[in-house]
Each structure stands twice: as C-alpha cells, then as structure tokens.
C-alpha cells in the first residue's frame, strides 16, 4: 500500500492539505475550517478517500491554530517552521516570507532553508485577512468583489488602528456618499500599509507573499510599491504551511 505524508494547515478560515508520496507532491486542496477538529478530520479523510488516498498508513503533521487538537496528527509543528519549509520547497532561494493569514501576519527571513529570524503580528486584526473579511461584509460584498472594486478607486484614508473603529470609518464614508471603489481601495491600502510596516523590518532578501492574499495581483502590486521592492509569489503559496508540515511528516518517519 502506498504511504502518504500529509500536512494539514488548520487556519482560522481555511484548512489547507498537502499530500506527498514517493518524495513528491501528489495533491493538495483547501476546505473551510470548522471548529470541531473531529469533524474537520472526517472532512479531510473523506476528501482524501474521494481521491483514492487511503489514510490507513498515512503520517499526518498539523500546523496552524488548530494543530494541537487535530486528532489525526502524530506531530504538531509551528506555522513559522512549516511556512519556512514550504517556502523553501517552492522557491529554493533565500527570501523574506510574508504570510498574511486570516488571524495573523508573519514575516520570516529564510536563509539556506532555515529560519534566520522572524516577526509576527498576532495581537491586532488590522493588517490581517480578517480585517478585509470584516470590511467586505460591512460593504455587503465578497472579498473578491472588494479587490475588483479597489482596482477602480483611489484610496480614501482609513486612519484608525483598531478594526472596530475602522469599520465605523468605513460606515461613515459610505454614509457620506463616498464612492464605493474609493472606500474599497482605502481598505486594501490600510492592510497593505500595516503588512508592509512589518515586512520592512526584514528586508534582507526578496519578498515572497504566502497565505490567502497571495493570489491577488493587485495586492502584490500595492505591497511592492509600499516596500519599494519586488514582491513575488508562487501558484502554491497558499499551501506553503501545509507543504512544510507534509515535509516534516516525511522526514520524521
Ligand atoms: P488562515 O490560514 O488563517 O485561514 P489564509 O492564509 O488562508 O488564513 O488567509 C485567509 C485570508 O485570505 C482571508 O481572511 C481573506 O482575507 C483572504 N482571502 C481569502 N480569499 C480571498 C480571495 N479570493 N481574494 C483575496 N483574498 C482572499
């Protein structure tokens, strides 16, 4: 029976799964995170079974906020370690990994495949994906629509550092008849500015954006302008954490 090494990145909004066998990435997928890890494990087993992947002989490693309570995992590893391993697998080059997740933002100096140093914002939702989710909801649109609108606007200032007050600012702008595209543009600029402030602390290497915002070209361009440096990504950058976790499973078995 084929043996699989499965990395599960249990994020605050989405769970990313990467499956390795015979030293190569076989498949990957994303499912929404639910707050019962036993149910989440069943969803993952079912999705794997639908791809004819038996979990009987599989080795699971978990990362992300839900890693401690994920019942299938024999190992739980921090996101910093997994994102670094995953980013190295994807790029094989020294880089500054900027991961903007639903709940936190991390910046990791990745040197010769290991973490040289890192900084993290996990105290404040401003500058994270959650800020965008809340603001999109306030505007009654999806996150994809928020980005589409933003490309048409010029940024209105959203000056508050607190998400709750920033939401009031957005509501005031809308109430005052501001153009929706300008409000959307201001919302994205606010997250990009906060992420760039953190990223600027770690400017030794070219930037690689991972996480849920990485497949949004508009966001990459905004970050690049603010940092005055190229910001690239990879088609699988959302899976960096899951890939890193799978690699841990593979090497520790
Ligand atoms: P987590 O691991 O905490 O679930 P992710 O790295 O998956 O976080 O990022 C989730 C964030 O990505 C969401 O909070 C949202 O802001 C952003 N996001 C999700 N879908 C999209 C999209 N289609 N376009 C742009 N951003 C998105």
Short mmCIF file of N, CA and C and ligand atoms in Angstrom, two decimals, residues 11-14 16 100-103 129-130 132-133 143-144 147 211-213 216, ligand 1:
data_model
loop_
_atom_site.label_atom_id
_atom_site.label_comp_id
_atom_site.label_asym_id
_atom_site.label_seq_id
_atom_site.Cartn_x
_atom_site.Cartn_y
_atom_site.Cartn_z
N UNK A 11 -5.98 26.66 9.44
CA UNK A 11 -6.03 28.10 9.60
C UNK A 11 -7.33 28.56 10.21
N UNK A 12 -7.40 29.85 10.49
CA UNK A 12 -8.60 30.39 11.13
C UNK A 12 -9.80 30.40 10.19
N UNK A 13 -9.54 30.47 8.88
CA UNK A 13 -10.66 30.47 7.93
C UNK A 13 -10.66 29.23 7.04
N UNK A 14 -9.48 28.79 6.65
CA UNK A 14 -9.41 27.68 5.69
C UNK A 14 -8.36 26.67 6.14
N UNK A 16 -5.75 23.96 4.79
CA UNK A 16 -5.04 23.57 3.58
C UNK A 16 -4.39 22.22 3.82
N UNK A 100 0.31 36.55 5.09
CA UNK A 100 -0.83 37.30 5.65
C UNK A 100 -1.99 36.33 5.73
N UNK A 101 -2.29 35.91 6.94
CA UNK A 101 -3.35 34.93 7.14
C UNK A 101 -4.61 35.59 7.64
N UNK A 102 -5.59 34.76 7.98
CA UNK A 102 -6.85 35.28 8.48
C UNK A 102 -6.71 35.88 9.86
N UNK A 103 -5.72 35.44 10.60
CA UNK A 103 -5.65 35.82 12.01
C UNK A 103 -4.35 36.50 12.41
N UNK A 129 -5.89 39.27 7.16
CA UNK A 129 -7.01 38.96 6.27
C UNK A 129 -8.36 39.18 6.94
N UNK A 130 -8.40 38.99 8.25
CA UNK A 130 -9.66 39.15 8.97
C UNK A 130 -10.22 40.57 8.81
N UNK A 132 -9.93 42.45 6.24
CA UNK A 132 -10.57 42.53 4.92
C UNK A 132 -11.92 41.82 4.93
N UNK A 133 -11.97 40.65 5.59
CA UNK A 133 -13.23 39.89 5.65
C UNK A 133 -14.32 40.74 6.31
N UNK A 143 -15.02 39.12 -0.76
CA UNK A 143 -13.63 39.60 -0.74
C UNK A 143 -13.10 39.77 -2.17
N UNK A 144 -13.52 38.90 -3.08
CA UNK A 144 -13.09 39.05 -4.48
C UNK A 144 -13.65 40.36 -5.05
N UNK A 147 -11.67 43.40 -3.90
CA UNK A 147 -10.44 43.62 -4.68
C UNK A 147 -10.75 44.19 -6.07
N UNK A 211 0.05 32.74 1.85
CA UNK A 211 -1.22 32.93 2.55
C UNK A 211 -2.35 33.31 1.61
N UNK A 212 -3.49 33.56 2.19
CA UNK A 212 -4.74 33.74 1.44
C UNK A 212 -4.76 34.90 0.47
N UNK A 213 -3.90 35.90 0.68
CA UNK A 213 -3.92 37.08 -0.22
C UNK A 213 -2.92 36.95 -1.36
N UNK A 216 -3.61 37.43 -5.31
CA UNK A 216 -4.29 38.66 -5.69
C UNK A 216 -3.27 39.65 -6.25
P1 LIG B 1 -5.83 31.15 7.60
O1 LIG B 1 -4.70 30.16 7.42
O2 LIG B 1 -5.80 31.88 8.92
O3 LIG B 1 -7.18 30.57 7.31
P2 LIG B 1 -5.22 32.17 4.99
O4 LIG B 1 -3.75 32.25 4.77
O5 LIG B 1 -5.95 31.04 4.36
O6 LIG B 1 -5.55 32.28 6.53
O7 LIG B 1 -5.83 33.56 4.51
C1 LIG B 1 -7.19 33.85 4.73
C2 LIG B 1 -7.44 35.26 4.26
O8 LIG B 1 -7.24 35.32 2.85
C3 LIG B 1 -8.88 35.66 4.48
O9 LIG B 1 -9.04 36.22 5.77
C4 LIG B 1 -9.12 36.66 3.37
O10 LIG B 1 -8.88 37.98 3.82
C5 LIG B 1 -8.09 36.31 2.31
N1 LIG B 1 -8.75 35.77 1.11
C6 LIG B 1 -9.49 34.67 1.03
N2 LIG B 1 -9.98 34.50 -0.23
C7 LIG B 1 -9.51 35.55 -0.95
C8 LIG B 1 -9.66 35.99 -2.31
N3 LIG B 1 -10.39 35.30 -3.19
N4 LIG B 1 -9.04 37.11 -2.69
C9 LIG B 1 -8.27 37.80 -1.81
N5 LIG B 1 -8.12 37.46 -0.52
C10 LIG B 1 -8.72 36.35 -0.10
#
